[in-house]
mmCIF file of C-alpha atoms in Angstrom:
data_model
loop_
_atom_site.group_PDB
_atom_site.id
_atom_site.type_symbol
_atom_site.label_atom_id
_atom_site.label_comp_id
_atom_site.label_asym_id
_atom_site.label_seq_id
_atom_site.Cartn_x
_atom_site.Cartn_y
_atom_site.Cartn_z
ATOM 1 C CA UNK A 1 3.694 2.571 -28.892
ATOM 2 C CA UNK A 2 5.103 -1.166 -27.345
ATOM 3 C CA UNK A 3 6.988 -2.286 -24.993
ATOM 4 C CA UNK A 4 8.237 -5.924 -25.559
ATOM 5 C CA UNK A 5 9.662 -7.173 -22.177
ATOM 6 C CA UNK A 6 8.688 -10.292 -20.138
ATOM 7 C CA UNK A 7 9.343 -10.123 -16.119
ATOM 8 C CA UNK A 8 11.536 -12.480 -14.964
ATOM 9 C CA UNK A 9 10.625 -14.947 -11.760
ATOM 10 C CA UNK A 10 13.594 -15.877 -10.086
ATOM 11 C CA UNK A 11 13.426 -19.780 -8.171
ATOM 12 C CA UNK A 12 12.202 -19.661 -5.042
ATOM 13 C CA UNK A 13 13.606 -20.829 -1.797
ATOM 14 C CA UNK A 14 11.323 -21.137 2.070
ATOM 15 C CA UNK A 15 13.180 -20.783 5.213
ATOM 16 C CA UNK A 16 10.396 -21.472 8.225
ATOM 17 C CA UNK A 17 11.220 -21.716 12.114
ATOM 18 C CA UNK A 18 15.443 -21.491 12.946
ATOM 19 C CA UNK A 19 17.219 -22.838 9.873
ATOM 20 C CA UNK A 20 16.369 -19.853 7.148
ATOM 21 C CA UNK A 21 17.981 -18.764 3.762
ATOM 22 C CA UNK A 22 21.548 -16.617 4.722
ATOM 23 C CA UNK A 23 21.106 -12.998 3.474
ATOM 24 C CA UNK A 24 23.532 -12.236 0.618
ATOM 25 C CA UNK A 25 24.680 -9.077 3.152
ATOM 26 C CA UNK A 26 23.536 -10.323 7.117
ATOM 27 C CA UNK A 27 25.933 -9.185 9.861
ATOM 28 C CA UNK A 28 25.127 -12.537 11.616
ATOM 29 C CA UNK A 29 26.151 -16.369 10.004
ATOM 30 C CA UNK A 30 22.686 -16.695 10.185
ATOM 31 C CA UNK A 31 19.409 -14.775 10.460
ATOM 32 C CA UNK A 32 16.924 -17.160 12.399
ATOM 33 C CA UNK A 33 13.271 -16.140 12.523
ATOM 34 C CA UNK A 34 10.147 -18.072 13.348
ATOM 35 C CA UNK A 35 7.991 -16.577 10.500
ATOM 36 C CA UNK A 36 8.528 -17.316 6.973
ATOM 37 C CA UNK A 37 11.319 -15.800 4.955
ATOM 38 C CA UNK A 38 11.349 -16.436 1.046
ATOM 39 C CA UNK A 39 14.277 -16.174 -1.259
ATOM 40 C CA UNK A 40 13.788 -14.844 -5.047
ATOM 41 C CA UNK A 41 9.775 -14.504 -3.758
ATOM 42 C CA UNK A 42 7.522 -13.607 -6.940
ATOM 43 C CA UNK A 43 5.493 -10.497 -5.926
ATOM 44 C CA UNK A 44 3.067 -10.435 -9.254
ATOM 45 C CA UNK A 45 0.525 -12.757 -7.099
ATOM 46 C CA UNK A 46 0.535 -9.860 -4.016
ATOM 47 C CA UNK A 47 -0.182 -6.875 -6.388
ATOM 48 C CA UNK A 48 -3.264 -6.202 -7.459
ATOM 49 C CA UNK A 49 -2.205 -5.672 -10.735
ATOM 50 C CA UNK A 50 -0.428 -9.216 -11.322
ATOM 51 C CA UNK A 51 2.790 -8.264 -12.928
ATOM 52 C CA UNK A 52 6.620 -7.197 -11.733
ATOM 53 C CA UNK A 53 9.278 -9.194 -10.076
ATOM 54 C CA UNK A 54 10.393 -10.912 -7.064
ATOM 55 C CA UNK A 55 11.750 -9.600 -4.085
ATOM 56 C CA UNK A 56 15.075 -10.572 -2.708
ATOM 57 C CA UNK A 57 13.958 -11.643 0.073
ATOM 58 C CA UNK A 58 10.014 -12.004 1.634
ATOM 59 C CA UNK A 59 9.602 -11.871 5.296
ATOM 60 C CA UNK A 60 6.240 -12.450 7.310
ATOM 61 C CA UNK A 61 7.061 -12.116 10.777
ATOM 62 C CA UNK A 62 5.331 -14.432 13.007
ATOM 63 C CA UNK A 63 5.201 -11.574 16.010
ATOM 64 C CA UNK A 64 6.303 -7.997 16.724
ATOM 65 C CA UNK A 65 9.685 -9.378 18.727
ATOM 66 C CA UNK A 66 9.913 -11.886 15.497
ATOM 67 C CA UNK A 67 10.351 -8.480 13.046
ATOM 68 C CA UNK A 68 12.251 -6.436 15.718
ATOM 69 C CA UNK A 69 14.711 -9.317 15.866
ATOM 70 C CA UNK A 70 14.939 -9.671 11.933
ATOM 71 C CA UNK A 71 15.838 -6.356 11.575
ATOM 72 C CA UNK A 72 18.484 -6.010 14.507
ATOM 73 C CA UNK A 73 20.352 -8.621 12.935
ATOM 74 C CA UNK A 74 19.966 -7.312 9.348
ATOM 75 C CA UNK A 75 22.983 -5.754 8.252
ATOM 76 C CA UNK A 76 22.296 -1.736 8.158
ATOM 77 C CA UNK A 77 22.511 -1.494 3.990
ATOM 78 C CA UNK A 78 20.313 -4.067 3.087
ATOM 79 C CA UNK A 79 16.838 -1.867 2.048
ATOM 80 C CA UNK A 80 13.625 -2.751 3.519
ATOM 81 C CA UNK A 81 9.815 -2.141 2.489
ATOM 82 C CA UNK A 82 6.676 -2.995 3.714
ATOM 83 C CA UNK A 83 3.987 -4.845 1.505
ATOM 84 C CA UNK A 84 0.622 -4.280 2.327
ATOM 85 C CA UNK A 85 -2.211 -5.771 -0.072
ATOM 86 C CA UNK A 86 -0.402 -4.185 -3.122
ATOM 87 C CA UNK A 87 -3.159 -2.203 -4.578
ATOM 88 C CA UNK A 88 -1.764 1.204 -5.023
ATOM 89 C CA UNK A 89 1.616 -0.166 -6.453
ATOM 90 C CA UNK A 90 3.770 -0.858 -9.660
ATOM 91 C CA UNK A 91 6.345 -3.882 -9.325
ATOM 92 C CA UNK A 92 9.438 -2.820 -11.801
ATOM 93 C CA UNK A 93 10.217 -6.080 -13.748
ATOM 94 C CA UNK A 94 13.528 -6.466 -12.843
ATOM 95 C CA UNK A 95 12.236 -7.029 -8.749
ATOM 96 C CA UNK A 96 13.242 -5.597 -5.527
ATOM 97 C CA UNK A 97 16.364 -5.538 -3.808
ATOM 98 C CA UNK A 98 16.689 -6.208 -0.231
ATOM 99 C CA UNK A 99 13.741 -7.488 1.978
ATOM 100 C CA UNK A 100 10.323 -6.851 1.381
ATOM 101 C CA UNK A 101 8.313 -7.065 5.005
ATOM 102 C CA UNK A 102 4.518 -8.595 4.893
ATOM 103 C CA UNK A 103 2.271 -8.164 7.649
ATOM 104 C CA UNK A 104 0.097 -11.323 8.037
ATOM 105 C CA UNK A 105 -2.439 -12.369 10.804
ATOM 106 C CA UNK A 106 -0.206 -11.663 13.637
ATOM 107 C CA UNK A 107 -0.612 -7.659 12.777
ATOM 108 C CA UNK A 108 -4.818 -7.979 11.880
ATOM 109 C CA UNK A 109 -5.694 -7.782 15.085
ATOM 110 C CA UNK A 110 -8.561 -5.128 16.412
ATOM 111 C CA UNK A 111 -8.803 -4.437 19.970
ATOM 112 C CA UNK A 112 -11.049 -1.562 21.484
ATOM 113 C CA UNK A 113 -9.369 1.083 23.891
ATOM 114 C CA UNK A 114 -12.036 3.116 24.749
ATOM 115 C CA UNK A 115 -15.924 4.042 24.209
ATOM 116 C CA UNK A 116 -15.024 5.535 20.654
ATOM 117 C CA UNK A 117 -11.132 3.984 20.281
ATOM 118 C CA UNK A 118 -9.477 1.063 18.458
ATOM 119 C CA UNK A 119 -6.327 -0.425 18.611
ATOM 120 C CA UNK A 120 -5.501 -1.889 14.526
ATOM 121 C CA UNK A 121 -2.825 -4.345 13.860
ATOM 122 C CA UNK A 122 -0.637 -2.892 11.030
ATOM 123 C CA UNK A 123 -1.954 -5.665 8.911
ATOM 124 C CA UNK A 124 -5.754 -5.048 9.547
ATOM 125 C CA UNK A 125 -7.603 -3.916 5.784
ATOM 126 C CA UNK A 126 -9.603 -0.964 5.797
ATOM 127 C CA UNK A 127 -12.677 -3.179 5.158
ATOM 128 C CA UNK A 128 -12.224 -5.010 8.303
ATOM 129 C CA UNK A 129 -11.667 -1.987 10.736
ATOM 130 C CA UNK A 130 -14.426 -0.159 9.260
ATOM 131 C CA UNK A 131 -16.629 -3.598 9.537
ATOM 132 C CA UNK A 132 -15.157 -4.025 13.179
ATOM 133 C CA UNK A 133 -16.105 -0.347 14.271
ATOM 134 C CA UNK A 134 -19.719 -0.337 12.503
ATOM 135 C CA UNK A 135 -20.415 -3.422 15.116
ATOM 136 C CA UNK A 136 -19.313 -1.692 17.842
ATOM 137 C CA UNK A 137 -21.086 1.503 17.293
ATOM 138 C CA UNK A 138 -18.035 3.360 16.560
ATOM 139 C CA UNK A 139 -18.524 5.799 13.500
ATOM 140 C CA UNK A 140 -16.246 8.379 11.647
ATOM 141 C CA UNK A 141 -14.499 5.095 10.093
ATOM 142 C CA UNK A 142 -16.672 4.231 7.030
ATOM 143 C CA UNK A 143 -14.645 5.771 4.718
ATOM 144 C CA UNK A 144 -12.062 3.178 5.208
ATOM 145 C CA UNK A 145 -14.566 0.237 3.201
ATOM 146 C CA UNK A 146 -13.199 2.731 0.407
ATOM 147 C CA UNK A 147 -10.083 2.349 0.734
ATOM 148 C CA UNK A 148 -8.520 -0.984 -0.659
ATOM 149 C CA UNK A 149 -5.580 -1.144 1.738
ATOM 150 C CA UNK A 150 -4.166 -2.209 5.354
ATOM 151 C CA UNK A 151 -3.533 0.165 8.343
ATOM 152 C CA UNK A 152 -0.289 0.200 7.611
ATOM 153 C CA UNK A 153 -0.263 1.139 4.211
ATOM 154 C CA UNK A 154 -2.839 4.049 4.559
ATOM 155 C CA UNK A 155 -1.349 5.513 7.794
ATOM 156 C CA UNK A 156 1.716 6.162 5.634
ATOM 157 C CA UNK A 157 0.150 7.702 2.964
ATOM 158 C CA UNK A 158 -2.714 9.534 4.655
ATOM 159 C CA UNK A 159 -5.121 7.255 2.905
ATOM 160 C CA UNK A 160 -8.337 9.097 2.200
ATOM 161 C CA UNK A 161 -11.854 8.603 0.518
ATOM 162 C CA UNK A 162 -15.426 10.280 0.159
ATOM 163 C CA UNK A 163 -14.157 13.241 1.608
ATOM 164 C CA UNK A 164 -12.250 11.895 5.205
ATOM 165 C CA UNK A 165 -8.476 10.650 5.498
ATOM 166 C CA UNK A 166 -6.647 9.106 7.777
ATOM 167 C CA UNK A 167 -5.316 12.297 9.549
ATOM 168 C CA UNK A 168 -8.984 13.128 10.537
ATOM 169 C CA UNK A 169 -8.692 9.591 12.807
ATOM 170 C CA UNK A 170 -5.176 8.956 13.755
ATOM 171 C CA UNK A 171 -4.231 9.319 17.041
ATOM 172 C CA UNK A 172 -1.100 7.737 17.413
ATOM 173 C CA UNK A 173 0.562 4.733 15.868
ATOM 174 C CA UNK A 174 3.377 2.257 16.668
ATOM 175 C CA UNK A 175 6.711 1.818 14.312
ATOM 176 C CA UNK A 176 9.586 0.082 13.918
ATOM 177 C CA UNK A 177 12.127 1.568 12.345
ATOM 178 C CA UNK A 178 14.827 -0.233 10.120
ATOM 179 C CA UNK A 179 17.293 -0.331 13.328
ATOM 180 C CA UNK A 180 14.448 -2.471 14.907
ATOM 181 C CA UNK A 181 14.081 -0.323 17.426
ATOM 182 C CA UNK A 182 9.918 0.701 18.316
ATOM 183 C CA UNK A 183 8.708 3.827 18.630
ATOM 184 C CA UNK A 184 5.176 5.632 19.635
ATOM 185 C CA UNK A 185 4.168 8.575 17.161
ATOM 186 C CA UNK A 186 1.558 10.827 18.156
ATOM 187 C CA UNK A 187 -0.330 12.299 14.908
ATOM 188 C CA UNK A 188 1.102 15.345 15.055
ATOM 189 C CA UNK A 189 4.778 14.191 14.409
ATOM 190 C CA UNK A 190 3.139 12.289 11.034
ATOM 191 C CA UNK A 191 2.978 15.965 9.475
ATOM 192 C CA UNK A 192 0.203 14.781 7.784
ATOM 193 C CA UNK A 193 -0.190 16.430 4.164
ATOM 194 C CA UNK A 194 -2.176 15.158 1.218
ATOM 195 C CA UNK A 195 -1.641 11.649 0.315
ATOM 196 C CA UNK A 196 1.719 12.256 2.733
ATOM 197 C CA UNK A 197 3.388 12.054 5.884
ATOM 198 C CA UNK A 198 6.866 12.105 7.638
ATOM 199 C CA UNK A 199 7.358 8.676 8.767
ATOM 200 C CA UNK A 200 10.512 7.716 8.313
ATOM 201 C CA UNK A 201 11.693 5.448 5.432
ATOM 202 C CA UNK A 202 11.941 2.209 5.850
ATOM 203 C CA UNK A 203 10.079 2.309 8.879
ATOM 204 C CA UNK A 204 6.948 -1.122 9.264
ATOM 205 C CA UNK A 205 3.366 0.605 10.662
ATOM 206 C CA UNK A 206 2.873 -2.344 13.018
ATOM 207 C CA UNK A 207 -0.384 -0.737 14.998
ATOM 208 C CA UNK A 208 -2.426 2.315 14.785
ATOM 209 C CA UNK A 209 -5.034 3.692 17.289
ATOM 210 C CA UNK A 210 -8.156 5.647 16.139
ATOM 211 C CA UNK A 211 -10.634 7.608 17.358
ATOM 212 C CA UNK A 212 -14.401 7.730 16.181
ATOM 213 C CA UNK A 213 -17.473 8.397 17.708
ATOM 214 C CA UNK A 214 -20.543 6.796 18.752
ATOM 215 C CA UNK A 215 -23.216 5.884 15.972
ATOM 216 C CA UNK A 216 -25.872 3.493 15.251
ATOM 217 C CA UNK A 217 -24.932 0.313 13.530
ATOM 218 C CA UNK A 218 -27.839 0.359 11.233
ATOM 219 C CA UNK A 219 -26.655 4.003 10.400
ATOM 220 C CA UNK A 220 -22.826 3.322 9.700
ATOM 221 C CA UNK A 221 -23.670 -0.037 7.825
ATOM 222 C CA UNK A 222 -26.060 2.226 5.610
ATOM 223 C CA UNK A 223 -22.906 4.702 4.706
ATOM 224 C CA UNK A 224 -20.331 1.378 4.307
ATOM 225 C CA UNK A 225 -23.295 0.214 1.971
ATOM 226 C CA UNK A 226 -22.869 3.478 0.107
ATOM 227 C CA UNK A 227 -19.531 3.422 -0.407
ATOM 228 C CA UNK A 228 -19.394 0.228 -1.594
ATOM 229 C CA UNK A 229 -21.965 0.776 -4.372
ATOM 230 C CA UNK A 230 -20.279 4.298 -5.570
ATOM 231 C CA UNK A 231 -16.894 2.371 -6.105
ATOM 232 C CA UNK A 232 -18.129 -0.347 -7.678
ATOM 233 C CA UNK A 233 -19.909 2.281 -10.006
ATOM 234 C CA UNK A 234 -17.208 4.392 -10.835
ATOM 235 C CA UNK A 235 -14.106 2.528 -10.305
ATOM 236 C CA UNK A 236 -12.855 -0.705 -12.425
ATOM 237 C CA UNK A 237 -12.503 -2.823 -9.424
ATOM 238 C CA UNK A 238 -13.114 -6.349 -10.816
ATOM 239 C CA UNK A 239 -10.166 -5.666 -13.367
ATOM 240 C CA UNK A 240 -5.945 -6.090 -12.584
ATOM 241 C CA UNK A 241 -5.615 -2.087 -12.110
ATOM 242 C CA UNK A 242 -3.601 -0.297 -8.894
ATOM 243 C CA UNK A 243 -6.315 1.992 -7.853
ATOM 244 C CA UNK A 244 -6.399 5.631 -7.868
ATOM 245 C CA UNK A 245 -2.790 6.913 -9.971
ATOM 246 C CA UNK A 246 -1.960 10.603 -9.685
ATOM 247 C CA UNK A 247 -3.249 12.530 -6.997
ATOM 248 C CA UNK A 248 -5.608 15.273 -7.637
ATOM 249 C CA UNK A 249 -3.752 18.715 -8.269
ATOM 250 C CA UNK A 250 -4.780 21.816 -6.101
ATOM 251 C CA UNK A 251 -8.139 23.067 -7.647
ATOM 252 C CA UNK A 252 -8.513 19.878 -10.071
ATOM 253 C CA UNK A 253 -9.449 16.417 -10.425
ATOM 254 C CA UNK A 254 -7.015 13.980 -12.328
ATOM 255 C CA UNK A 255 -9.660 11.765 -13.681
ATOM 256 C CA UNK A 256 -10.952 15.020 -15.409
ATOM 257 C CA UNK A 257 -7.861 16.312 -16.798
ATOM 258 C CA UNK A 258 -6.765 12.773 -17.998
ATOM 259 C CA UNK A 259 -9.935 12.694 -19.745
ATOM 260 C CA UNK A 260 -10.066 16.391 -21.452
ATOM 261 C CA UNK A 261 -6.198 15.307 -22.398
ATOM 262 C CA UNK A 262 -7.845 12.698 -24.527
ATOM 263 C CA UNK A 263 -5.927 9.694 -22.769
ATOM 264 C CA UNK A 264 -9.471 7.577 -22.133
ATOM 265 C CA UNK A 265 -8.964 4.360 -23.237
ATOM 266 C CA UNK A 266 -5.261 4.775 -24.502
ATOM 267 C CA UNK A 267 -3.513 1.476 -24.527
ATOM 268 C CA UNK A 268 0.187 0.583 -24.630
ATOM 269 C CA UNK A 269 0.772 -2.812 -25.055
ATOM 270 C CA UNK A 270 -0.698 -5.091 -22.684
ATOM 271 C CA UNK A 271 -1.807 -2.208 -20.529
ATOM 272 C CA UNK A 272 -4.898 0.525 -20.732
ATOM 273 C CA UNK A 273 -6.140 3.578 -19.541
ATOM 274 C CA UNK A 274 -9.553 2.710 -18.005
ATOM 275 C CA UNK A 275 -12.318 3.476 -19.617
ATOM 276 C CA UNK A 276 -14.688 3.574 -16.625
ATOM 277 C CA UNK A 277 -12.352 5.861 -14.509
ATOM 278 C CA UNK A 278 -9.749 7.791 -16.396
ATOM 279 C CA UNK A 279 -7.456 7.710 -12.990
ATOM 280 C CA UNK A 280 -6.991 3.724 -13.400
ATOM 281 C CA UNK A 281 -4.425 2.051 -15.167
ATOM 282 C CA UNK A 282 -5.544 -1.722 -15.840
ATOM 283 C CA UNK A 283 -3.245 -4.486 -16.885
ATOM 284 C CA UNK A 284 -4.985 -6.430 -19.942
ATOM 285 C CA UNK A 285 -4.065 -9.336 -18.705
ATOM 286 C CA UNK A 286 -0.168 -9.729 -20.305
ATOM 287 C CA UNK A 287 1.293 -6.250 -19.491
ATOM 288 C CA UNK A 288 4.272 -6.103 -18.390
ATOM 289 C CA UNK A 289 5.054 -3.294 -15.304
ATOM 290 C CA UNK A 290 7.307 -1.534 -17.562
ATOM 291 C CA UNK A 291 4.393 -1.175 -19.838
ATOM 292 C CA UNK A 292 2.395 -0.039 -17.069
ATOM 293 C CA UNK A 293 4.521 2.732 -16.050
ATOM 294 C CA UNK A 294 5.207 3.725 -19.472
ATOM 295 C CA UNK A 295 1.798 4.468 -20.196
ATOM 296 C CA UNK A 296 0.951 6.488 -16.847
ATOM 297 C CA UNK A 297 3.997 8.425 -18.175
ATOM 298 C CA UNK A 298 2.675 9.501 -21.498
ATOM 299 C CA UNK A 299 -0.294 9.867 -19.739
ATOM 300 C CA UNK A 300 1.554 12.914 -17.914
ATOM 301 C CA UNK A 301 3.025 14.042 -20.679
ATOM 302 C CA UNK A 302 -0.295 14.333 -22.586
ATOM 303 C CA UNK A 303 -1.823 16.508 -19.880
ATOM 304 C CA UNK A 304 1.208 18.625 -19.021
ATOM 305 C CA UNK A 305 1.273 19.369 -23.083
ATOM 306 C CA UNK A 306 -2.638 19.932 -23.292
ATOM 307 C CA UNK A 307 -3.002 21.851 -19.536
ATOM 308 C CA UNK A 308 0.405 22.624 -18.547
ATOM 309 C CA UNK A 309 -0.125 20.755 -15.066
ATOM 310 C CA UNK A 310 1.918 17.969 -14.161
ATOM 311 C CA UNK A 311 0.322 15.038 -12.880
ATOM 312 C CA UNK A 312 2.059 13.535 -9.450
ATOM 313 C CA UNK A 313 2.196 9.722 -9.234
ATOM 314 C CA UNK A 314 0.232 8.733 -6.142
ATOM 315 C CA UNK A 315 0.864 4.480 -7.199
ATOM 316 C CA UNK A 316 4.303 3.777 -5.587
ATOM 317 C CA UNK A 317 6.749 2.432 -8.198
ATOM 318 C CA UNK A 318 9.721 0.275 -6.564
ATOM 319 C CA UNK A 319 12.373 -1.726 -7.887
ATOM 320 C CA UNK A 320 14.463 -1.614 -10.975
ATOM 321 C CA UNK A 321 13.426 -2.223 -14.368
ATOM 322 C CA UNK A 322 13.978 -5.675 -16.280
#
């Protein structure tokens, strides 16, 4: 099987400080911001596995009242994402419509609450909070190093690893929501499920507060150590792949049923099943995303015709095909 199609990559246009790009669709003559906001943006260099479109429009907000503003002004229909590092995602060819939101430096920012509580920017990778709370003597957070992601990413998706997720930490977290409006959640409103929650769509995870427990430093750096080494043992990290791809039906493990379906290795064009961990999907170094997603899907359809269980896509796929 082959899938000829080359992504396109629109021009590109900056807008810093008040004079900006005008949105094809803003209810204002013109949306000011003081971050950076990117017309026809290529998103292939933010995803880990290098290939897919551009976004309409690119935002990095320069502060919380710079992205509350942004989206007050937006007009209601235009569709908004948030971008974290863009390792558990597929970037259709043909791009994404609307604005695409990108937490920089502004959100990274780690305060401590309390004996055994953080404060996390939105923006903050796993690696950093669970480097920040190993200093402090703060443990229950390792299992973040494992999880190649920012706080707002995994708080979404109940990001999880060696045997912890995010629901075992989370005590609250701040939103805002595509009205701009900001809004507290305590954990419990999440509805936490596997590799799920209730926030609402379109909604930007701009802060997140867990709670750990005290530990030795020398301890928790021991068990980040570990971590570390079992990825890099297992998973293909040095390659252009999107992580973990279908989540692990009840009673199973994907990697295991992708493997007994006899999908190691399988290649479609320029993309491949891994051949270290049957539950990656590695760009060559030429596929296209529709390639990508192509394969995962007769990955599925392998398994579902050798086990009769059907693999769920835990990768998020946006935009439209080329």
């Amino acid at each position: 099987m082959s899938i000829t199609q080359s992504p396109s990559v629109p021009s590109e246009v900056e807008g810093h400080g008040a004079d900006v790009p005008r949105l094809r669709s803003a209810r204002t003559d013109q949306v000011k911001v003081r971050g950076k906001l990117k017309a026809d943006a290529p998103l292939a260099p933010l995803v880990w596995f290098k290939s897919g479109g551009a976004a309409q429009y690119l935002f990095e907000p320069a502060d919380l009242d710079d992205l509350t503003q942004f989206l007050r002004d937006l007009d209601p229909k235009e569709p908004v994402m948030a971008l974290g590092l863009g390792s558990n995602m597929i970037v259709r060819d043909g791009g994404v419509p609307g604005v695409v939101v990108r937490l920089g430096k502004p959100f990274a920012k780690i305060t401590q609450l309390g004996p055994t509580t953080i404060e996390c920017g939105g923006g903050a990778s796993g690696i950093l909070v669970s480097s920040t709370t190993r200093d402090r003597g703060i443990a229950g957070l390792e299992f973040l190093r494992g999880i190649p992601g920012t706080v707002g990413g995994f708080v979404r998706m109940n990001g999880g690893a060696y045997g912890r997720e995010v629901s075992d930490i989370l005590q609250s977290c701040t939103l805002v929501l595509r009205s701009g409006e900001v809004e507290e959640w305590e954990a419990e409103q999440l509805a936490y499920s596997y590799r799920h929650s209730e926030l609402p769509d379109q909604a930007v995870v701009v802060a997140a507060r867990f709670e750990g427990v005290p530990g030795d430093p020398k301890v928790i750096g021991a068990e980040m150590d570990r971590i570390a080494a079992a990825r890099e043992e297992s998973q293909p990290l040095r390659s252009r792949t999107g992580g973990s791809t279908f989540k692990n039906p009840p009673g199973h493990k994907a990697w295991a049923l992708i493997d007994g379906s006899g999908c190691r290795g399988l290649t479609l064009g320029g993309a491949q099943v891994s051949e270290k961990h049957c539950n990656f999907l590695l760009n060559l170094g030429s596929a296209t995303s529709a390639e990508i997603e192509a394969l995962g899907e007769e990955v599925r359809r392998r398994v579902m015709a050798k086990t009769n269980i059907s693999l769920e896509w835990e990768i998020q796929r946006i935009g439209v095909a080329g």
